[in-house]
mmCIF file of C-alpha atoms in Angstrom:
data_model
loop_
_atom_site.group_PDB
_atom_site.id
_atom_site.type_symbol
_atom_site.label_atom_id
_atom_site.label_comp_id
_atom_site.label_asym_id
_atom_site.label_seq_id
_atom_site.Cartn_x
_atom_site.Cartn_y
_atom_site.Cartn_z
ATOM 1 C CA UNK A 1 12.310 -51.815 92.113
ATOM 2 C CA UNK A 2 14.288 -50.092 94.859
ATOM 3 C CA UNK A 3 16.072 -46.917 93.844
ATOM 4 C CA UNK A 4 18.974 -47.315 96.189
ATOM 5 C CA UNK A 5 20.430 -44.787 98.651
ATOM 6 C CA UNK A 6 22.532 -42.962 96.035
ATOM 7 C CA UNK A 7 19.694 -41.997 93.665
ATOM 8 C CA UNK A 8 18.808 -38.654 95.355
ATOM 9 C CA UNK A 9 22.441 -37.611 95.282
ATOM 10 C CA UNK A 10 22.776 -38.604 91.614
ATOM 11 C CA UNK A 11 19.627 -36.682 90.695
ATOM 12 C CA UNK A 12 20.793 -33.622 92.645
ATOM 13 C CA UNK A 13 24.227 -33.708 90.990
ATOM 14 C CA UNK A 14 22.655 -34.094 87.548
ATOM 15 C CA UNK A 15 20.389 -31.094 88.047
ATOM 16 C CA UNK A 16 23.286 -29.047 89.436
ATOM 17 C CA UNK A 17 25.377 -29.867 86.361
ATOM 18 C CA UNK A 18 22.528 -29.007 84.021
ATOM 19 C CA UNK A 19 21.989 -25.770 85.910
ATOM 20 C CA UNK A 20 25.662 -24.850 85.580
ATOM 21 C CA UNK A 21 25.689 -25.413 81.830
ATOM 22 C CA UNK A 22 22.409 -23.523 81.404
ATOM 23 C CA UNK A 23 23.861 -20.510 83.196
ATOM 24 C CA UNK A 24 27.018 -20.793 81.106
ATOM 25 C CA UNK A 25 24.890 -20.972 77.955
ATOM 26 C CA UNK A 26 22.861 -17.918 78.997
ATOM 27 C CA UNK A 27 26.039 -16.016 79.812
ATOM 28 C CA UNK A 28 27.426 -16.686 76.345
ATOM 29 C CA UNK A 29 24.256 -15.604 74.574
ATOM 30 C CA UNK A 30 24.805 -12.405 72.659
ATOM 31 C CA UNK A 31 22.333 -9.649 73.356
ATOM 32 C CA UNK A 32 22.273 -7.092 70.580
ATOM 33 C CA UNK A 33 21.619 -3.592 71.929
ATOM 34 C CA UNK A 34 18.164 -2.116 71.466
ATOM 35 C CA UNK A 35 19.137 1.501 72.066
ATOM 36 C CA UNK A 36 21.625 3.275 69.816
ATOM 37 C CA UNK A 37 23.257 6.654 69.457
ATOM 38 C CA UNK A 38 24.578 8.079 66.209
ATOM 39 C CA UNK A 39 28.307 8.739 65.976
ATOM 40 C CA UNK A 40 28.711 9.545 62.289
ATOM 41 C CA UNK A 41 27.922 8.537 58.726
ATOM 42 C CA UNK A 42 29.411 6.142 56.195
ATOM 43 C CA UNK A 43 31.903 8.120 54.102
ATOM 44 C CA UNK A 44 33.552 5.263 52.185
ATOM 45 C CA UNK A 45 32.700 1.654 51.328
ATOM 46 C CA UNK A 46 35.633 -0.283 49.911
ATOM 47 C CA UNK A 47 36.195 -3.854 48.820
ATOM 48 C CA UNK A 48 39.218 -5.703 47.421
ATOM 49 C CA UNK A 49 38.232 -8.422 44.921
ATOM 50 C CA UNK A 50 41.867 -9.604 44.903
ATOM 51 C CA UNK A 51 43.544 -10.088 48.270
ATOM 52 C CA UNK A 52 46.506 -7.651 48.275
ATOM 53 C CA UNK A 53 45.174 -6.085 45.063
ATOM 54 C CA UNK A 54 43.671 -2.714 44.192
ATOM 55 C CA UNK A 55 40.725 -1.326 46.097
ATOM 56 C CA UNK A 56 37.282 -1.037 44.537
ATOM 57 C CA UNK A 57 35.149 1.820 45.948
ATOM 58 C CA UNK A 58 31.414 1.156 46.164
ATOM 59 C CA UNK A 59 28.406 3.415 46.641
ATOM 60 C CA UNK A 60 26.396 0.581 48.196
ATOM 61 C CA UNK A 61 26.980 -3.034 49.147
ATOM 62 C CA UNK A 62 25.572 -6.102 50.818
ATOM 63 C CA UNK A 63 27.012 -7.000 54.205
ATOM 64 C CA UNK A 64 27.297 -10.784 54.437
ATOM 65 C CA UNK A 65 28.955 -12.967 57.041
ATOM 66 C CA UNK A 66 31.998 -13.479 54.813
ATOM 67 C CA UNK A 67 32.405 -9.820 53.874
ATOM 68 C CA UNK A 68 31.135 -7.120 51.545
ATOM 69 C CA UNK A 69 29.466 -8.107 48.282
ATOM 70 C CA UNK A 70 28.539 -5.850 45.396
ATOM 71 C CA UNK A 71 24.817 -5.731 44.746
ATOM 72 C CA UNK A 72 23.554 -8.545 42.554
ATOM 73 C CA UNK A 73 23.464 -7.748 38.896
ATOM 74 C CA UNK A 74 21.659 -10.033 36.485
ATOM 75 C CA UNK A 75 24.372 -9.513 33.880
ATOM 76 C CA UNK A 76 27.520 -9.663 36.054
ATOM 77 C CA UNK A 77 28.893 -11.966 38.725
ATOM 78 C CA UNK A 78 29.098 -10.405 42.187
ATOM 79 C CA UNK A 79 32.297 -10.872 44.212
ATOM 80 C CA UNK A 80 32.897 -11.175 47.918
ATOM 81 C CA UNK A 81 35.595 -8.995 49.402
ATOM 82 C CA UNK A 82 38.909 -10.859 48.953
ATOM 83 C CA UNK A 83 37.501 -13.468 46.559
ATOM 84 C CA UNK A 84 40.835 -14.049 44.767
ATOM 85 C CA UNK A 85 44.298 -14.734 46.173
ATOM 86 C CA UNK A 86 47.740 -14.974 44.559
ATOM 87 C CA UNK A 87 49.893 -17.802 45.895
ATOM 88 C CA UNK A 88 53.279 -19.275 45.057
ATOM 89 C CA UNK A 89 54.327 -22.759 44.026
ATOM 90 C CA UNK A 90 54.851 -23.658 47.685
ATOM 91 C CA UNK A 91 51.126 -23.006 48.209
ATOM 92 C CA UNK A 92 51.718 -19.918 50.323
ATOM 93 C CA UNK A 93 50.035 -16.573 49.596
ATOM 94 C CA UNK A 94 51.955 -13.726 48.015
ATOM 95 C CA UNK A 95 53.835 -11.564 50.492
ATOM 96 C CA UNK A 96 52.716 -8.069 49.638
ATOM 97 C CA UNK A 97 55.724 -6.291 51.103
ATOM 98 C CA UNK A 98 57.972 -8.399 48.846
ATOM 99 C CA UNK A 99 55.766 -8.132 45.740
ATOM 100 C CA UNK A 100 54.449 -4.601 46.227
ATOM 101 C CA UNK A 101 53.204 -4.193 42.655
ATOM 102 C CA UNK A 102 50.273 -6.487 43.477
ATOM 103 C CA UNK A 103 48.434 -3.478 44.937
ATOM 104 C CA UNK A 104 48.046 -2.105 41.411
ATOM 105 C CA UNK A 105 46.224 -5.177 40.032
ATOM 106 C CA UNK A 106 42.516 -4.488 39.587
ATOM 107 C CA UNK A 107 39.667 -6.929 39.027
ATOM 108 C CA UNK A 108 36.342 -6.307 37.302
ATOM 109 C CA UNK A 109 33.343 -8.507 36.683
ATOM 110 C CA UNK A 110 32.407 -8.483 32.992
ATOM 111 C CA UNK A 111 29.486 -10.921 32.900
ATOM 112 C CA UNK A 112 28.252 -13.965 34.794
ATOM 113 C CA UNK A 113 31.148 -16.101 33.518
ATOM 114 C CA UNK A 114 33.925 -13.592 32.836
ATOM 115 C CA UNK A 115 36.321 -11.586 34.983
ATOM 116 C CA UNK A 116 38.886 -9.016 33.812
ATOM 117 C CA UNK A 117 42.320 -8.500 35.412
ATOM 118 C CA UNK A 118 44.272 -5.325 34.675
ATOM 119 C CA UNK A 119 47.708 -4.019 35.683
ATOM 120 C CA UNK A 120 49.932 -1.117 34.560
ATOM 121 C CA UNK A 121 51.848 -1.777 31.337
ATOM 122 C CA UNK A 122 50.161 -5.172 30.896
ATOM 123 C CA UNK A 123 47.526 -6.209 28.376
ATOM 124 C CA UNK A 124 44.266 -6.929 30.244
ATOM 125 C CA UNK A 125 43.377 -10.581 30.605
ATOM 126 C CA UNK A 126 39.915 -12.144 30.559
ATOM 127 C CA UNK A 127 39.179 -15.292 32.559
ATOM 128 C CA UNK A 128 36.203 -17.627 32.360
ATOM 129 C CA UNK A 129 34.856 -19.057 35.610
ATOM 130 C CA UNK A 130 33.683 -22.069 33.644
ATOM 131 C CA UNK A 131 37.335 -22.890 32.891
ATOM 132 C CA UNK A 132 38.425 -22.979 36.541
ATOM 133 C CA UNK A 133 39.282 -26.208 38.306
ATOM 134 C CA UNK A 134 36.373 -27.833 40.153
ATOM 135 C CA UNK A 135 38.471 -29.324 42.962
ATOM 136 C CA UNK A 136 39.717 -27.073 45.791
ATOM 137 C CA UNK A 137 43.419 -26.982 46.595
ATOM 138 C CA UNK A 138 44.771 -26.174 50.038
ATOM 139 C CA UNK A 139 46.858 -23.046 50.547
ATOM 140 C CA UNK A 140 48.602 -22.186 53.794
ATOM 141 C CA UNK A 141 47.940 -18.750 55.175
ATOM 142 C CA UNK A 142 51.624 -18.020 55.741
ATOM 143 C CA UNK A 143 51.371 -15.598 58.657
ATOM 144 C CA UNK A 144 49.163 -17.831 60.786
ATOM 145 C CA UNK A 145 49.586 -21.403 59.599
ATOM 146 C CA UNK A 146 45.875 -22.046 59.025
ATOM 147 C CA UNK A 147 44.736 -23.662 55.797
ATOM 148 C CA UNK A 148 42.365 -22.110 53.298
ATOM 149 C CA UNK A 149 40.823 -23.768 50.267
ATOM 150 C CA UNK A 150 40.647 -22.138 46.831
ATOM 151 C CA UNK A 151 39.839 -23.119 43.264
ATOM 152 C CA UNK A 152 42.849 -22.814 40.951
ATOM 153 C CA UNK A 153 42.146 -20.399 38.081
ATOM 154 C CA UNK A 154 44.398 -21.977 35.471
ATOM 155 C CA UNK A 155 47.700 -21.527 33.660
ATOM 156 C CA UNK A 156 46.789 -18.470 31.604
ATOM 157 C CA UNK A 157 46.368 -16.125 34.562
ATOM 158 C CA UNK A 158 49.318 -17.796 36.313
ATOM 159 C CA UNK A 159 51.638 -16.756 33.485
ATOM 160 C CA UNK A 160 50.162 -13.253 33.405
ATOM 161 C CA UNK A 161 50.661 -12.700 37.145
ATOM 162 C CA UNK A 162 54.146 -14.215 37.134
ATOM 163 C CA UNK A 163 55.185 -12.003 34.235
ATOM 164 C CA UNK A 164 53.924 -8.868 35.956
ATOM 165 C CA UNK A 165 55.211 -9.588 39.442
ATOM 166 C CA UNK A 166 58.327 -11.689 38.780
ATOM 167 C CA UNK A 167 59.158 -11.107 35.092
ATOM 168 C CA UNK A 168 59.066 -14.901 34.629
ATOM 169 C CA UNK A 169 56.611 -17.367 33.109
ATOM 170 C CA UNK A 170 55.776 -19.081 36.374
ATOM 171 C CA UNK A 171 56.057 -18.645 40.125
ATOM 172 C CA UNK A 172 52.545 -17.537 41.012
ATOM 173 C CA UNK A 173 49.073 -19.081 40.758
ATOM 174 C CA UNK A 174 45.649 -17.528 41.272
ATOM 175 C CA UNK A 175 43.004 -19.024 43.560
ATOM 176 C CA UNK A 176 39.303 -18.214 43.842
ATOM 177 C CA UNK A 177 37.163 -18.693 46.942
ATOM 178 C CA UNK A 178 33.979 -20.481 45.886
ATOM 179 C CA UNK A 179 31.698 -20.432 48.906
ATOM 180 C CA UNK A 180 29.893 -23.659 48.052
ATOM 181 C CA UNK A 181 33.086 -25.642 47.421
ATOM 182 C CA UNK A 182 35.822 -24.224 49.658
ATOM 183 C CA UNK A 183 36.365 -24.652 53.367
ATOM 184 C CA UNK A 184 36.166 -21.414 55.300
ATOM 185 C CA UNK A 185 38.738 -20.724 58.007
ATOM 186 C CA UNK A 186 37.320 -19.639 61.361
ATOM 187 C CA UNK A 187 38.508 -16.552 63.238
ATOM 188 C CA UNK A 188 39.190 -18.581 66.386
ATOM 189 C CA UNK A 189 41.229 -21.057 64.356
ATOM 190 C CA UNK A 190 43.253 -18.244 62.799
ATOM 191 C CA UNK A 191 43.942 -16.564 66.144
ATOM 192 C CA UNK A 192 44.869 -19.859 67.779
ATOM 193 C CA UNK A 193 47.396 -20.585 65.037
ATOM 194 C CA UNK A 194 48.813 -17.068 65.276
ATOM 195 C CA UNK A 195 49.086 -17.025 69.059
ATOM 196 C CA UNK A 196 46.861 -18.833 71.599
ATOM 197 C CA UNK A 197 47.341 -15.830 73.900
ATOM 198 C CA UNK A 198 45.045 -13.818 71.649
ATOM 199 C CA UNK A 199 42.083 -15.966 72.665
ATOM 200 C CA UNK A 200 42.653 -15.126 76.317
ATOM 201 C CA UNK A 201 42.202 -11.437 75.518
ATOM 202 C CA UNK A 202 39.819 -11.184 72.550
ATOM 203 C CA UNK A 203 36.347 -12.714 72.286
ATOM 204 C CA UNK A 204 35.699 -13.847 68.729
ATOM 205 C CA UNK A 205 33.452 -16.320 66.940
ATOM 206 C CA UNK A 206 34.697 -18.612 64.197
ATOM 207 C CA UNK A 207 32.194 -17.040 61.798
ATOM 208 C CA UNK A 208 33.744 -13.577 62.308
ATOM 209 C CA UNK A 209 36.274 -14.428 59.593
ATOM 210 C CA UNK A 210 36.028 -13.274 55.987
ATOM 211 C CA UNK A 211 36.416 -15.198 52.740
ATOM 212 C CA UNK A 212 40.194 -14.841 52.189
ATOM 213 C CA UNK A 213 40.933 -11.922 54.512
ATOM 214 C CA UNK A 214 43.727 -12.320 57.051
ATOM 215 C CA UNK A 215 41.249 -12.452 59.924
ATOM 216 C CA UNK A 216 37.959 -10.551 60.038
ATOM 217 C CA UNK A 217 35.018 -10.064 57.705
ATOM 218 C CA UNK A 218 35.191 -6.289 58.219
ATOM 219 C CA UNK A 219 37.659 -3.604 59.166
ATOM 220 C CA UNK A 220 36.341 -0.170 60.115
ATOM 221 C CA UNK A 221 38.171 3.102 60.717
ATOM 222 C CA UNK A 222 37.121 6.710 61.146
ATOM 223 C CA UNK A 223 38.073 9.472 58.744
ATOM 224 C CA UNK A 224 39.053 11.578 61.761
ATOM 225 C CA UNK A 225 41.633 8.958 62.750
ATOM 226 C CA UNK A 226 43.181 9.010 59.285
ATOM 227 C CA UNK A 227 43.206 12.822 59.296
ATOM 228 C CA UNK A 228 44.889 12.979 62.715
ATOM 229 C CA UNK A 229 47.674 10.555 61.797
ATOM 230 C CA UNK A 230 48.336 12.420 58.554
ATOM 231 C CA UNK A 231 48.447 15.742 60.414
ATOM 232 C CA UNK A 232 51.358 14.409 62.469
ATOM 233 C CA UNK A 233 53.390 13.565 59.356
ATOM 234 C CA UNK A 234 55.374 15.712 56.915
ATOM 235 C CA UNK A 235 53.541 16.259 53.639
ATOM 236 C CA UNK A 236 55.834 13.870 51.752
ATOM 237 C CA UNK A 237 55.022 11.025 54.165
ATOM 238 C CA UNK A 238 51.251 11.372 54.231
ATOM 239 C CA UNK A 239 49.191 8.420 53.109
ATOM 240 C CA UNK A 240 45.752 7.693 51.704
ATOM 241 C CA UNK A 241 42.899 5.316 52.292
ATOM 242 C CA UNK A 242 44.386 2.569 50.126
ATOM 243 C CA UNK A 243 47.412 2.254 52.413
ATOM 244 C CA UNK A 244 45.182 1.046 55.251
ATOM 245 C CA UNK A 245 42.812 -1.222 53.296
ATOM 246 C CA UNK A 246 39.640 -0.753 55.374
ATOM 247 C CA UNK A 247 36.136 -1.784 54.312
ATOM 248 C CA UNK A 248 34.143 1.046 55.891
ATOM 249 C CA UNK A 249 35.187 4.588 56.759
ATOM 250 C CA UNK A 250 33.046 6.575 59.188
ATOM 251 C CA UNK A 251 33.006 10.381 59.265
ATOM 252 C CA UNK A 252 31.649 12.541 62.089
ATOM 253 C CA UNK A 253 33.093 10.998 65.269
ATOM 254 C CA UNK A 254 36.089 11.807 67.454
ATOM 255 C CA UNK A 255 39.526 10.692 66.317
ATOM 256 C CA UNK A 256 40.328 7.110 67.364
ATOM 257 C CA UNK A 257 36.733 6.705 68.570
ATOM 258 C CA UNK A 258 36.576 3.283 66.920
ATOM 259 C CA UNK A 259 39.107 2.004 69.486
ATOM 260 C CA UNK A 260 36.336 1.843 72.089
ATOM 261 C CA UNK A 261 33.383 0.719 69.985
ATOM 262 C CA UNK A 262 31.864 -2.663 70.718
ATOM 263 C CA UNK A 263 28.539 -2.755 68.881
ATOM 264 C CA UNK A 264 28.008 -0.863 65.624
ATOM 265 C CA UNK A 265 24.846 -0.435 63.582
ATOM 266 C CA UNK A 266 24.756 0.947 60.040
ATOM 267 C CA UNK A 267 21.511 2.288 58.623
ATOM 268 C CA UNK A 268 18.348 0.571 59.789
ATOM 269 C CA UNK A 269 19.505 -3.019 59.713
ATOM 270 C CA UNK A 270 23.179 -4.022 59.637
ATOM 271 C CA UNK A 271 24.732 -4.830 63.025
ATOM 272 C CA UNK A 272 28.391 -5.683 63.681
ATOM 273 C CA UNK A 273 30.453 -6.335 66.790
ATOM 274 C CA UNK A 274 34.104 -5.401 67.230
ATOM 275 C CA UNK A 275 36.325 -8.151 68.589
ATOM 276 C CA UNK A 276 39.929 -7.071 68.053
ATOM 277 C CA UNK A 277 41.990 -3.985 67.163
ATOM 278 C CA UNK A 278 43.605 -4.147 63.725
ATOM 279 C CA UNK A 279 47.358 -4.486 64.159
ATOM 280 C CA UNK A 280 49.541 -3.164 61.338
ATOM 281 C CA UNK A 281 52.732 -4.113 59.550
ATOM 282 C CA UNK A 282 54.913 -2.447 56.927
ATOM 283 C CA UNK A 283 52.254 -3.043 54.269
ATOM 284 C CA UNK A 284 50.682 0.279 55.260
ATOM 285 C CA UNK A 285 53.788 2.045 53.905
ATOM 286 C CA UNK A 286 53.039 0.875 50.329
ATOM 287 C CA UNK A 287 51.616 3.497 47.983
ATOM 288 C CA UNK A 288 48.429 1.903 46.524
ATOM 289 C CA UNK A 289 48.808 3.786 43.239
ATOM 290 C CA UNK A 290 52.448 3.019 42.463
ATOM 291 C CA UNK A 291 53.307 -0.026 44.563
ATOM 292 C CA UNK A 292 56.327 1.792 46.019
ATOM 293 C CA UNK A 293 57.193 1.741 49.708
ATOM 294 C CA UNK A 294 57.564 4.940 51.699
ATOM 295 C CA UNK A 295 61.304 5.565 52.142
ATOM 296 C CA UNK A 296 60.757 6.716 55.746
ATOM 297 C CA UNK A 297 58.503 3.738 56.570
ATOM 298 C CA UNK A 298 55.605 6.013 57.424
ATOM 299 C CA UNK A 299 53.031 5.914 58.880
ATOM 300 C CA UNK A 300 54.288 2.669 60.441
ATOM 301 C CA UNK A 301 57.126 4.234 62.440
ATOM 302 C CA UNK A 302 54.929 7.023 63.789
ATOM 303 C CA UNK A 303 52.184 4.659 64.912
ATOM 304 C CA UNK A 304 54.647 2.496 66.832
ATOM 305 C CA UNK A 305 55.384 5.456 69.117
ATOM 306 C CA UNK A 306 51.842 5.781 70.471
ATOM 307 C CA UNK A 307 49.467 3.238 68.964
ATOM 308 C CA UNK A 308 50.498 -0.282 70.050
ATOM 309 C CA UNK A 309 48.062 -2.651 71.755
ATOM 310 C CA UNK A 310 49.934 -2.104 74.991
ATOM 311 C CA UNK A 311 49.442 1.661 74.659
ATOM 312 C CA UNK A 312 45.706 1.251 74.063
ATOM 313 C CA UNK A 313 44.638 -1.829 75.986
ATOM 314 C CA UNK A 314 47.371 -2.242 78.594
ATOM 315 C CA UNK A 315 48.203 -5.839 77.668
ATOM 316 C CA UNK A 316 51.181 -6.989 75.646
ATOM 317 C CA UNK A 317 49.993 -9.917 73.521
ATOM 318 C CA UNK A 318 50.951 -8.476 70.131
ATOM 319 C CA UNK A 319 54.350 -6.924 70.751
ATOM 320 C CA UNK A 320 55.237 -3.633 69.112
ATOM 321 C CA UNK A 321 52.797 -3.891 66.191
ATOM 322 C CA UNK A 322 50.883 -0.625 65.889
ATOM 323 C CA UNK A 323 47.089 -0.456 65.793
ATOM 324 C CA UNK A 324 44.812 1.477 63.458
ATOM 325 C CA UNK A 325 41.155 0.571 62.942
ATOM 326 C CA UNK A 326 39.128 -2.270 64.398
ATOM 327 C CA UNK A 327 38.052 -5.744 63.271
ATOM 328 C CA UNK A 328 34.362 -6.634 63.358
ATOM 329 C CA UNK A 329 32.148 -9.645 62.720
ATOM 330 C CA UNK A 330 28.630 -9.451 61.304
ATOM 331 C CA UNK A 331 25.586 -10.227 63.467
ATOM 332 C CA UNK A 332 22.720 -8.866 61.336
ATOM 333 C CA UNK A 333 23.183 -8.844 57.524
ATOM 334 C CA UNK A 334 21.741 -6.234 55.207
ATOM 335 C CA UNK A 335 22.592 -3.464 52.775
ATOM 336 C CA UNK A 336 24.602 -0.300 53.395
ATOM 337 C CA UNK A 337 25.034 2.888 51.368
ATOM 338 C CA UNK A 338 27.224 5.952 51.411
ATOM 339 C CA UNK A 339 25.763 8.478 53.820
ATOM 340 C CA UNK A 340 24.062 5.881 56.014
ATOM 341 C CA UNK A 341 24.028 6.841 59.703
ATOM 342 C CA UNK A 342 26.382 4.882 61.942
ATOM 343 C CA UNK A 343 25.374 4.094 65.517
ATOM 344 C CA UNK A 344 26.971 2.514 68.559
ATOM 345 C CA UNK A 345 25.424 1.049 71.704
ATOM 346 C CA UNK A 346 23.926 3.967 73.656
ATOM 347 C CA UNK A 347 25.436 2.505 76.838
ATOM 348 C CA UNK A 348 28.971 3.053 75.511
ATOM 349 C CA UNK A 349 30.860 6.253 76.233
#
């Protein structure tokens, strides 16, 4: 059978196309650094079982793709960071700046089937996982428009939350992210829904997102950064760790050093990659112990004077929102502990 005069050209074009996509594939392959330099140590490990709720300090934790997890305990259920979310009857998550008291709600695992919710001046409430709905419901992430799936936790906790936050019998529901049942939102999806311009500036993977976090699986900040911002404020306006809601605090580096980190290694195993600075809103003015907002809107107002994305990166894709800390996705899972050394790529300045 004759091949025809066009066959050589077709074969050449096919190989050229394959070559192009191979080069593109190789270019997109992530190469984890092999040489590291230490920049500090882990000073704090913090998770938030309830999105917008009270922080839970940990001495050690598992780093998983969807966020921090307390170490497995044969007698208690382990939570992911931001496992629970409060949402309203319009299926939109609680707005923390409107319902500030949510920051004082704490969550504890009692046993494999029981969780305990506590809040000031409220009787604690026990919930059974076995009583939760088995069918996910869809809740809109109000700031970005993307949809997340959660398991509704029932009427009992709904009344408890509504009474505490609204002084009514209804208005809020509680959802739980069950990894095997609920759809996980991707970081690219979230950024695209927020503003497509973000994807032209920041390189993220869909699996950089956490369980029910606004965007990333992890947020890291240095203790020196927190100290420097507080030093610029009057004593009455100074804030604490809970205002910023990070997952990992590093001590021993220069102030704002995390702005320039790309690759980060913790201990002997865990590896993360930064993909976006953490922009801030007025939530950082809420006292995590009382749920009251700072009357001078600090540290938000101060940060806007020198810490916007345009100040730091030179581009203006996020307006006047100030930046503090950095978002990271996980590349190598493992365990971390307080005092673990923290490294960055030795090629970075």
